Amino acid sequence: MSRDRAGVGSAAEPTDQLAMRRANLSRTLRYIRANGPRSRAAIAAATGLHKTTVSSLVDELSTRRLVRETDLEYSGSAGRPGRGVSLSPDVGAIGIEINVDYLAVHGTDLTGRTVIQKRVGYDATRGDVERCLADLTDVARRSLAELTRRGVTPIGLTVGIPGLVDAARGVVVLAPNLGWHDVPVAARLARTFGPKLWIGVDNDANLAALAEHAGGVAAGTDDLVYLTGEVGVGGGVILGGRLLRGADGFSGEIGHLLVDPGGDRCGCGRVGCWETKVGLAELLRRAGPGAADGPDRDSMPDPHHRIRQVARRIAAGDQAAVTALAEIGRWLGHGGAVLVNLFNPRVIVLGGYFAEFADRLIPAAQAGLAGLTVASTARRCHFVASHFGFTAAARGGAGVVLDRMIEDPTGFPLAESRPLAAV
Amino acid sequence: MSRDRAGVGSAAEPTDQLAMRRANLSRTLRYIRANGPRSRAAIAAATGLHKTTVSSLVDELSTRRLVRETDLEYSGSAGRPGRGVSLSPDVGAIGIEINVDYLAVHGTDLTGRTVIQKRVGYDATRGDVERCLADLTDVARRSLAELTRRGVTPIGLTVGIPGLVDAARGVVVLAPNLGWHDVPVAARLARTFGPKLWIGVDNDANLAALAEHAGGVAAGTDDLVYLTGEVGVGGGVILGGRLLRGADGFSGEIGHLLVDPGGDRCGCGRVGCWETKVGLAELLRRAGPGAADGPDRDSMPDPHHRIRQVARRIAAGDQAAVTALAEIGRWLGHGGAVLVNLFNPRVIVLGGYFAEFADRLIPAAQAGLAGLTVASTARRCHFVASHFGFTAAARGGAGVVLDRMIEDPTGFPLAESRPLAAV
């Protein structure tokens, strides 16, 4: 869980045999991931490694169950189908996001196939931190078991949290809307799942940004900001293809910028934070379900359910809802301009509930960018709606485990067939 | 002048013999720079390269005049002084900053010794872009000649500009306070100095941030923001040891954040930008030289001269000057909180005129951080005054040339003895 750092201009350099082996294992995996199944000869040609080295690397990766032999689609030079090496669907990872009003789970195998995807309403503000951790552990246990049942051995788990996370230590330093303060989430999960499972904790917006960069609407864009659209609003920032963390891992906390000194009180305790202008709570306060909608039949809140109610009001021409969205769009433009002036991204991805109302929010937000940014070229930045809904962070969480493993396969315990049978 | 980029988790990997040679030349130079003069045997032991390879690398670097043989201070194993390889003081670089009211020059050799350092008052707003470029070219020519005269052959030159710079193309896209728009500075200088000289152009705050990171008050800190304190105010951001650029190279433009919709008009054409609250023009408007100070005897404006006048007023208890600085300190805290929430730096370095009044500005600014940032740990960020005065950007400009050369020595023409004699 150490942070990925490199000095200005420095490059990772293997310094001994073991490090060289590790780098070559990673190189082989990355090459296959980028290019699909390839023969050992092709891997050797592309990486510049000797054929016998490649064979030994593939043997080790195979023992670790990270690659398998496969038939290549194209024919070999002798006219018969060649044998190739592909990433294995036998191992995978889980990402879980715990937010104010839902839990989301994403499970994937090493090839990137989605194996589990679900979201359930959950009231994280009911009960204390201990109860949340117990529920989180329970969801993790069931998700890991389900992945195993589907033939995919989990090698790791990342939890996404809407707050300030010390990812290096796996500690939630502060999650204002959950009411969490200095919660050692990784250590607590490790107590249950033991050393066989790699466990990470990260900020929800960071994980969502990674998911969008890897395979979402911002794929192919190396400079992007992801905005969560939940009760809280956070930013995950990727510049030059790298996730920004800052000195403590708290980069991107745009939700708590002071934008209105005379404004409403925020979950963080201060007044006038940007998230009080654009967060889901503000939309629901102004345009949410009221007496007219009848009693809420869900015992658990679910953002999707509430959002559908707002959408129905808008379809019915409810002026309060229309006005609320217009105002939120304007404030999105205000915050977007800050992001453009400071980060200069090419894309701002709108996640969570923002994506549901993108048609109404984006035109107002985009107009804000044009008026409030210094560089006309910086206005080439566009707001884009996420396709991942409320599961982007969970998806990113699973991806982070696999990325980490591909960076250093030797840093993970060997994926045994059923390591979690006893859990 | 291409930008330094790497994908998430990817590492630079030499792909052929030439690239491997380049990487090893760079590795040798970096090792000597980090550790001081070292014997060939020590270099071989530390880098894992074969002794004959190291000898061949050192020979090539010596031919390029980038290293020289030297007596090591400590004794060899046989009791006689060992022979070592050190960076050469025979080659160097120039950095020039052109700002609204001054020109600064810094010349250094490869060992980091300062050879030239000067600042002159200059009115960049008098006359058009062509005249500025002619003056800039003239200053560059004289500085390069002076470096040569002092026995240091210049291999490159970087110009720092207070504005949006496309560093990859060497074009100033927009410098509001200079009135420059799409000015191809690198191409114009290359017309005079030809292909023998590496020429770069970059944002002044970016260059200053690099200088502070390499050897200023933020040395040893990998997460910092540098704020220029000139007529304009810009930010240069280093996170995780890397300079942030963003999609177009415009990251860090904090000067043009809207902070007061009913405020004054900015050099950029809009109203209420942060720089109208904290820029040097605002200080001088409120507390600058007036009739009471007698006529300004300098034909050229020089920020230092004006700042000394404000300092004298403060020493004399002038209430307008004291109030102006208190107000500027408060706005510095406001902007600093934005930087802390979004970048999470450990240090915010105050450059230019801010540094001159650090005693008065920092307490007010630091209080702003405490009140306006979400994470108590993020409040571990501190404002610190630069020691480089108005020459930080020029210093960074010279450093950038040498960093680039050390990254890829083969990318520079061989440094001949007097390549610029004919200029």
mmCIF file of C-alpha atoms in Angstrom, chain B residues 81-379:
data_model
loop_
_atom_site.group_PDB
_atom_site.id
_atom_site.type_symbol
_atom_site.label_atom_id
_atom_site.label_comp_id
_atom_site.label_asym_id
_atom_site.label_seq_id
_atom_site.Cartn_x
_atom_site.Cartn_y
_atom_site.Cartn_z
ATOM 1 C CA PRO B 81 44.801 9.701 -3.437
ATOM 2 C CA GLY B 82 42.310 8.035 -5.810
ATOM 3 C CA ARG B 83 41.252 9.462 -9.146
ATOM 4 C CA GLY B 84 37.600 10.272 -9.497
ATOM 5 C CA VAL B 85 35.057 11.508 -11.983
ATOM 6 C CA SER B 86 33.236 14.739 -11.251
ATOM 7 C CA LEU B 87 30.756 16.946 -13.047
ATOM 8 C CA SER B 88 32.472 19.485 -15.230
ATOM 9 C CA PRO B 89 32.464 23.246 -14.530
ATOM 10 C CA ASP B 90 33.237 23.772 -18.236
ATOM 11 C CA VAL B 91 29.623 23.680 -19.438
ATOM 12 C CA GLY B 92 26.579 25.471 -18.115
ATOM 13 C CA ALA B 93 23.311 27.172 -18.903
ATOM 14 C CA ILE B 94 21.435 30.448 -18.697
ATOM 15 C CA GLY B 95 17.946 31.211 -17.391
ATOM 16 C CA ILE B 96 16.246 34.525 -18.147
ATOM 17 C CA GLU B 97 12.976 35.756 -16.749
ATOM 18 C CA ILE B 98 11.134 38.569 -18.432
ATOM 19 C CA ASN B 99 8.443 40.101 -16.265
ATOM 20 C CA VAL B 100 6.290 43.216 -16.291
ATOM 21 C CA ASP B 101 8.871 45.429 -14.585
ATOM 22 C CA TYR B 102 12.175 43.568 -14.613
ATOM 23 C CA LEU B 103 14.480 41.162 -16.389
ATOM 24 C CA ALA B 104 16.434 38.594 -14.350
ATOM 25 C CA VAL B 105 19.360 36.449 -15.468
ATOM 26 C CA HIS B 106 20.931 33.420 -13.817
ATOM 27 C CA GLY B 107 23.919 31.567 -15.197
ATOM 28 C CA THR B 108 25.297 28.377 -13.704
ATOM 29 C CA ASP B 109 27.720 25.622 -14.539
ATOM 30 C CA LEU B 110 26.988 21.908 -14.371
ATOM 31 C CA THR B 111 28.271 21.656 -10.800
ATOM 32 C CA GLY B 112 25.551 24.099 -9.706
ATOM 33 C CA ARG B 113 27.886 27.044 -9.068
ATOM 34 C CA THR B 114 26.242 30.428 -9.713
ATOM 35 C CA VAL B 115 28.263 32.241 -12.374
ATOM 36 C CA ILE B 116 25.911 35.106 -13.286
ATOM 37 C CA GLN B 117 23.067 36.598 -11.284
ATOM 38 C CA LYS B 118 21.456 39.934 -12.027
ATOM 39 C CA ARG B 119 18.168 41.743 -12.163
ATOM 40 C CA VAL B 120 17.473 44.987 -14.001
ATOM 41 C CA GLY B 121 14.387 47.169 -14.062
ATOM 42 C CA TYR B 122 12.594 46.887 -17.395
ATOM 43 C CA ASP B 123 9.251 48.137 -18.595
ATOM 44 C CA ALA B 124 7.840 45.294 -20.658
ATOM 45 C CA THR B 125 4.614 47.186 -21.241
ATOM 46 C CA ARG B 126 6.397 50.055 -23.037
ATOM 47 C CA GLY B 127 6.646 49.209 -26.694
ATOM 48 C CA ASP B 128 5.334 46.159 -28.515
ATOM 49 C CA VAL B 129 6.128 42.452 -28.507
ATOM 50 C CA GLU B 130 8.771 42.879 -31.215
ATOM 51 C CA ARG B 131 10.707 45.341 -29.097
ATOM 52 C CA CYS B 132 10.518 43.004 -26.081
ATOM 53 C CA LEU B 133 11.767 40.093 -28.149
ATOM 54 C CA ALA B 134 14.626 42.213 -29.465
ATOM 55 C CA ASP B 135 15.579 43.255 -25.913
ATOM 56 C CA LEU B 136 15.261 39.659 -24.705
ATOM 57 C CA THR B 137 17.503 38.456 -27.520
ATOM 58 C CA ASP B 138 20.023 41.142 -26.673
ATOM 59 C CA VAL B 139 20.085 40.176 -22.981
ATOM 60 C CA ALA B 140 20.432 36.526 -23.938
ATOM 61 C CA ARG B 141 23.330 37.268 -26.285
ATOM 62 C CA ARG B 142 25.195 39.273 -23.649
ATOM 63 C CA SER B 143 24.543 36.691 -20.936
ATOM 64 C CA LEU B 144 25.731 33.810 -23.106
ATOM 65 C CA ALA B 145 28.848 35.787 -24.003
ATOM 66 C CA GLU B 146 29.527 36.546 -20.342
ATOM 67 C CA LEU B 147 29.178 32.871 -19.397
ATOM 68 C CA THR B 148 31.605 31.961 -22.185
ATOM 69 C CA ARG B 149 34.030 34.681 -21.063
ATOM 70 C CA ARG B 150 34.001 33.144 -17.610
ATOM 71 C CA GLY B 151 35.092 29.816 -19.030
ATOM 72 C CA VAL B 152 31.713 28.101 -19.091
ATOM 73 C CA THR B 153 30.336 26.962 -22.434
ATOM 74 C CA PRO B 154 26.555 27.425 -22.513
ATOM 75 C CA ILE B 155 24.593 24.455 -23.790
ATOM 76 C CA GLY B 156 21.146 25.952 -23.410
ATOM 77 C CA LEU B 157 18.849 28.737 -22.362
ATOM 78 C CA THR B 158 15.376 28.771 -20.817
ATOM 79 C CA VAL B 159 13.148 31.830 -20.750
ATOM 80 C CA GLY B 160 10.552 32.237 -17.994
ATOM 81 C CA ILE B 161 7.356 34.172 -18.763
ATOM 82 C CA PRO B 162 4.522 35.276 -16.451
ATOM 83 C CA GLY B 163 1.724 33.627 -18.390
ATOM 84 C CA LEU B 164 0.391 30.533 -20.100
ATOM 85 C CA VAL B 165 3.197 28.790 -21.949
ATOM 86 C CA ASP B 166 3.024 25.846 -24.300
ATOM 87 C CA ALA B 167 6.414 24.518 -23.214
ATOM 88 C CA ALA B 168 6.318 21.662 -25.715
ATOM 89 C CA ARG B 169 6.230 24.156 -28.603
ATOM 90 C CA GLY B 170 8.058 27.002 -26.891
ATOM 91 C CA VAL B 171 5.125 29.363 -27.468
ATOM 92 C CA VAL B 172 3.689 31.918 -25.046
ATOM 93 C CA VAL B 173 -0.050 31.389 -25.502
ATOM 94 C CA LEU B 174 -1.166 34.249 -23.279
ATOM 95 C CA ALA B 175 0.693 36.584 -20.919
ATOM 96 C CA PRO B 176 -2.044 39.005 -19.806
ATOM 97 C CA ASN B 177 0.212 41.451 -17.959
ATOM 98 C CA LEU B 178 2.737 41.604 -20.808
ATOM 99 C CA GLY B 179 0.002 41.808 -23.452
ATOM 100 C CA TRP B 180 1.465 38.816 -25.288
ATOM 101 C CA HIS B 181 -0.682 36.396 -27.269
ATOM 102 C CA ASP B 182 0.645 33.410 -29.229
ATOM 103 C CA VAL B 183 4.278 34.520 -29.322
ATOM 104 C CA PRO B 184 6.712 31.832 -30.604
ATOM 105 C CA VAL B 185 9.550 32.790 -28.271
ATOM 106 C CA ALA B 186 11.679 29.650 -28.745
ATOM 107 C CA ALA B 187 11.521 29.859 -32.525
ATOM 108 C CA ARG B 188 12.443 33.557 -32.440
ATOM 109 C CA LEU B 189 15.487 32.928 -30.229
ATOM 110 C CA ALA B 190 16.517 29.915 -32.303
ATOM 111 C CA ARG B 191 16.633 32.218 -35.336
ATOM 112 C CA THR B 192 19.464 34.124 -33.631
ATOM 113 C CA PHE B 193 21.241 31.389 -31.700
ATOM 114 C CA GLY B 194 20.853 28.486 -34.072
ATOM 115 C CA PRO B 195 20.689 24.758 -33.417
ATOM 116 C CA LYS B 196 23.794 24.655 -31.178
ATOM 117 C CA LEU B 197 21.839 26.022 -28.255
ATOM 118 C CA TRP B 198 18.984 24.157 -26.565
ATOM 119 C CA ILE B 199 16.184 26.701 -26.053
ATOM 120 C CA GLY B 200 13.239 26.299 -23.703
ATOM 121 C CA VAL B 201 10.351 28.516 -22.673
ATOM 122 C CA ASP B 202 8.246 27.941 -19.572
ATOM 123 C CA ASN B 203 5.944 29.584 -17.090
ATOM 124 C CA ASP B 204 7.820 31.659 -14.493
ATOM 125 C CA ALA B 205 6.099 30.006 -11.521
ATOM 126 C CA ASN B 206 6.900 26.522 -12.860
ATOM 127 C CA LEU B 207 10.592 27.394 -13.172
ATOM 128 C CA ALA B 208 10.666 28.993 -9.728
ATOM 129 C CA ALA B 209 8.997 25.917 -8.201
ATOM 130 C CA LEU B 210 11.688 23.722 -9.762
ATOM 131 C CA ALA B 211 14.420 26.000 -8.363
ATOM 132 C CA GLU B 212 12.934 25.894 -4.861
ATOM 133 C CA HIS B 213 12.558 22.115 -5.049
ATOM 134 C CA ALA B 214 16.117 21.616 -6.306
ATOM 135 C CA GLY B 215 17.889 23.874 -3.861
ATOM 136 C CA GLY B 216 15.693 26.472 -2.205
ATOM 137 C CA VAL B 217 13.563 26.645 0.910
ATOM 138 C CA ALA B 218 11.488 23.680 -0.292
ATOM 139 C CA ALA B 219 14.450 21.395 -1.003
ATOM 140 C CA GLY B 220 13.623 17.987 0.406
ATOM 141 C CA THR B 221 9.879 18.605 0.111
ATOM 142 C CA ASP B 222 8.238 16.706 -2.750
ATOM 143 C CA ASP B 223 4.840 18.438 -2.488
ATOM 144 C CA LEU B 224 4.948 22.193 -2.831
ATOM 145 C CA VAL B 225 3.373 25.200 -4.505
ATOM 146 C CA TYR B 226 5.388 28.269 -5.434
ATOM 147 C CA LEU B 227 3.514 31.569 -5.674
ATOM 148 C CA THR B 228 5.021 34.368 -7.703
ATOM 149 C CA GLY B 229 4.588 37.750 -6.054
ATOM 150 C CA GLU B 230 4.792 40.115 -8.977
ATOM 151 C CA VAL B 231 2.298 42.302 -10.762
ATOM 152 C CA GLY B 232 0.739 38.988 -11.727
ATOM 153 C CA VAL B 233 0.477 36.047 -9.338
ATOM 154 C CA GLY B 234 0.879 32.521 -10.655
ATOM 155 C CA GLY B 235 1.415 29.129 -9.088
ATOM 156 C CA GLY B 236 3.935 26.418 -9.894
ATOM 157 C CA VAL B 237 2.993 23.035 -8.435
ATOM 158 C CA ILE B 238 5.235 20.052 -7.687
ATOM 159 C CA LEU B 239 3.474 16.961 -6.313
ATOM 160 C CA GLY B 240 5.194 13.682 -5.644
ATOM 161 C CA GLY B 241 8.408 15.292 -6.887
ATOM 162 C CA ARG B 242 6.940 16.071 -10.301
ATOM 163 C CA LEU B 243 5.995 19.385 -11.846
ATOM 164 C CA LEU B 244 2.293 19.414 -12.729
ATOM 165 C CA ARG B 245 1.469 20.622 -16.194
ATOM 166 C CA GLY B 246 -2.029 19.478 -17.100
ATOM 167 C CA ALA B 247 -3.441 18.960 -20.567
ATOM 168 C CA ASP B 248 -2.042 22.169 -22.080
ATOM 169 C CA GLY B 249 0.691 23.039 -19.592
ATOM 170 C CA PHE B 250 -1.482 25.600 -17.788
ATOM 171 C CA SER B 251 -1.830 24.022 -14.328
ATOM 172 C CA GLY B 252 -1.510 26.316 -11.318
ATOM 173 C CA GLU B 253 -3.233 29.442 -12.697
ATOM 174 C CA ILE B 254 -4.513 30.495 -9.325
ATOM 175 C CA GLY B 255 -4.101 34.213 -10.075
ATOM 176 C CA HIS B 256 -7.258 34.290 -12.135
ATOM 177 C CA LEU B 257 -9.630 32.538 -9.748
ATOM 178 C CA LEU B 258 -12.762 34.590 -9.279
ATOM 179 C CA VAL B 259 -12.826 35.637 -5.619
ATOM 180 C CA ASP B 260 -14.801 38.908 -5.727
ATOM 181 C CA PRO B 261 -17.500 39.309 -8.387
ATOM 182 C CA GLY B 262 -17.778 43.007 -7.497
ATOM 183 C CA GLY B 263 -14.016 43.584 -7.468
ATOM 184 C CA ASP B 264 -11.483 45.383 -9.643
ATOM 185 C CA ARG B 265 -10.678 44.704 -13.273
ATOM 186 C CA CYS B 266 -7.716 42.349 -13.820
ATOM 187 C CA GLY B 267 -5.009 42.395 -16.469
ATOM 188 C CA CYS B 268 -6.777 39.397 -18.019
ATOM 189 C CA GLY B 269 -9.895 41.450 -18.771
ATOM 190 C CA ARG B 270 -12.250 39.953 -16.175
ATOM 191 C CA VAL B 271 -13.070 41.343 -12.747
ATOM 192 C CA GLY B 272 -12.416 40.067 -9.220
ATOM 193 C CA CYS B 273 -9.478 37.740 -9.942
ATOM 194 C CA TRP B 274 -7.387 36.742 -6.910
ATOM 195 C CA GLU B 275 -4.365 38.557 -8.335
ATOM 196 C CA THR B 276 -6.239 41.878 -8.081
ATOM 197 C CA LYS B 277 -6.281 41.232 -4.313
ATOM 198 C CA VAL B 278 -2.691 40.100 -3.744
ATOM 199 C CA GLY B 279 -0.641 41.257 -6.769
ATOM 200 C CA LEU B 280 2.126 43.833 -6.475
ATOM 201 C CA ALA B 281 0.011 46.397 -8.349
ATOM 202 C CA GLU B 282 -2.577 46.278 -5.548
ATOM 203 C CA LEU B 283 0.090 46.836 -2.872
ATOM 204 C CA LEU B 284 1.572 49.762 -4.780
ATOM 205 C CA ARG B 285 -1.858 51.267 -5.465
ATOM 206 C CA ARG B 286 -2.639 51.256 -1.755
ATOM 207 C CA ALA B 287 0.766 51.842 -0.228
ATOM 208 C CA GLY B 288 3.143 52.721 -3.035
ATOM 209 C CA PRO B 289 5.263 55.752 -3.819
ATOM 210 C CA GLY B 290 3.260 58.941 -4.194
ATOM 211 C CA ALA B 291 3.982 62.631 -4.305
ATOM 212 C CA ALA B 292 5.279 62.444 -0.739
ATOM 213 C CA ASP B 293 8.173 60.295 -1.893
ATOM 214 C CA GLY B 294 9.392 62.809 -4.425
ATOM 215 C CA PRO B 295 9.956 62.058 -8.110
ATOM 216 C CA ASP B 296 10.936 58.503 -9.106
ATOM 217 C CA ARG B 297 14.505 58.881 -10.297
ATOM 218 C CA ASP B 298 14.623 55.518 -12.032
ATOM 219 C CA SER B 299 13.743 55.720 -15.688
ATOM 220 C CA MET B 300 13.026 51.977 -15.539
ATOM 221 C CA PRO B 301 10.664 50.578 -12.910
ATOM 222 C CA ASP B 302 12.286 48.081 -10.597
ATOM 223 C CA PRO B 303 10.119 46.162 -8.138
ATOM 224 C CA HIS B 304 12.853 46.238 -5.512
ATOM 225 C CA HIS B 305 13.064 50.015 -5.545
ATOM 226 C CA ARG B 306 9.297 50.337 -5.111
ATOM 227 C CA ILE B 307 9.179 47.685 -2.422
ATOM 228 C CA ARG B 308 11.864 49.492 -0.450
ATOM 229 C CA GLN B 309 9.656 52.568 -0.503
ATOM 230 C CA VAL B 310 6.704 50.607 0.908
ATOM 231 C CA ALA B 311 8.999 49.087 3.535
ATOM 232 C CA ARG B 312 10.083 52.574 4.589
ATOM 233 C CA ARG B 313 6.450 53.630 4.936
ATOM 234 C CA ILE B 314 5.731 50.627 7.096
ATOM 235 C CA ALA B 315 8.744 51.334 9.269
ATOM 236 C CA ALA B 316 7.379 54.879 9.655
ATOM 237 C CA GLY B 317 4.024 53.473 10.813
ATOM 238 C CA ASP B 318 2.063 54.476 7.685
ATOM 239 C CA GLN B 319 -1.417 53.112 8.393
ATOM 240 C CA ALA B 320 -2.436 52.701 4.739
ATOM 241 C CA ALA B 321 0.575 50.484 4.086
ATOM 242 C CA VAL B 322 0.052 48.420 7.242
ATOM 243 C CA THR B 323 -3.637 47.902 6.450
ATOM 244 C CA ALA B 324 -2.886 47.002 2.842
ATOM 245 C CA LEU B 325 -0.451 44.273 3.910
ATOM 246 C CA ALA B 326 -2.880 42.863 6.491
ATOM 247 C CA GLU B 327 -5.578 42.669 3.835
ATOM 248 C CA ILE B 328 -3.194 41.017 1.361
ATOM 249 C CA GLY B 329 -2.213 38.487 4.035
ATOM 250 C CA ARG B 330 -5.857 37.615 4.567
ATOM 251 C CA TRP B 331 -6.395 37.090 0.829
ATOM 252 C CA LEU B 332 -3.203 35.002 0.696
ATOM 253 C CA GLY B 333 -4.801 32.706 3.258
ATOM 254 C CA HIS B 334 -7.948 32.511 1.174
ATOM 255 C CA GLY B 335 -5.970 31.466 -1.925
ATOM 256 C CA GLY B 336 -3.704 29.230 0.145
ATOM 257 C CA ALA B 337 -6.756 27.322 1.389
ATOM 258 C CA VAL B 338 -7.793 26.658 -2.213
ATOM 259 C CA LEU B 339 -4.295 25.345 -2.911
ATOM 260 C CA VAL B 340 -4.316 23.151 0.201
ATOM 261 C CA ASN B 341 -7.774 21.708 -0.492
ATOM 262 C CA LEU B 342 -6.951 20.941 -4.108
ATOM 263 C CA PHE B 343 -3.235 20.071 -4.113
ATOM 264 C CA ASN B 344 -2.445 19.168 -0.500
ATOM 265 C CA PRO B 345 1.111 20.561 -0.555
ATOM 266 C CA ARG B 346 3.399 20.512 2.480
ATOM 267 C CA VAL B 347 4.821 23.939 1.730
ATOM 268 C CA ILE B 348 3.598 27.075 -0.072
ATOM 269 C CA VAL B 349 6.649 29.096 -1.053
ATOM 270 C CA LEU B 350 6.065 32.847 -1.223
ATOM 271 C CA GLY B 351 8.168 34.403 -3.967
ATOM 272 C CA GLY B 352 8.806 37.896 -5.296
ATOM 273 C CA TYR B 353 7.496 40.749 -3.168
ATOM 274 C CA PHE B 354 5.623 38.352 -0.838
ATOM 275 C CA ALA B 355 8.981 37.200 0.512
ATOM 276 C CA GLU B 356 10.002 40.788 1.313
ATOM 277 C CA PHE B 357 6.992 41.224 3.608
ATOM 278 C CA ALA B 358 6.846 37.650 4.891
ATOM 279 C CA ASP B 359 6.881 38.713 8.549
ATOM 280 C CA ARG B 360 3.599 40.540 8.127
ATOM 281 C CA LEU B 361 1.955 38.345 5.477
ATOM 282 C CA ILE B 362 2.566 34.843 6.798
ATOM 283 C CA PRO B 363 0.733 35.018 10.157
ATOM 284 C CA ALA B 364 -2.463 36.283 8.484
ATOM 285 C CA ALA B 365 -2.162 33.815 5.631
ATOM 286 C CA GLN B 366 -1.496 30.884 7.950
ATOM 287 C CA ALA B 367 -4.603 31.720 9.992
ATOM 288 C CA GLY B 368 -6.614 31.566 6.769
ATOM 289 C CA LEU B 369 -5.405 28.018 6.115
ATOM 290 C CA ALA B 370 -6.536 26.846 9.529
ATOM 291 C CA GLY B 371 -10.027 28.199 9.027
ATOM 292 C CA LEU B 372 -10.675 27.259 5.437
ATOM 293 C CA THR B 373 -9.296 23.758 4.892
ATOM 294 C CA VAL B 374 -11.132 20.537 5.537
ATOM 295 C CA ALA B 375 -8.361 18.360 6.928
ATOM 296 C CA SER B 376 -6.570 19.240 10.111
ATOM 297 C CA THR B 377 -3.577 17.322 8.801
ATOM 298 C CA ALA B 378 -3.651 19.461 5.656
ATOM 299 C CA ARG B 379 -3.034 22.373 7.983
#
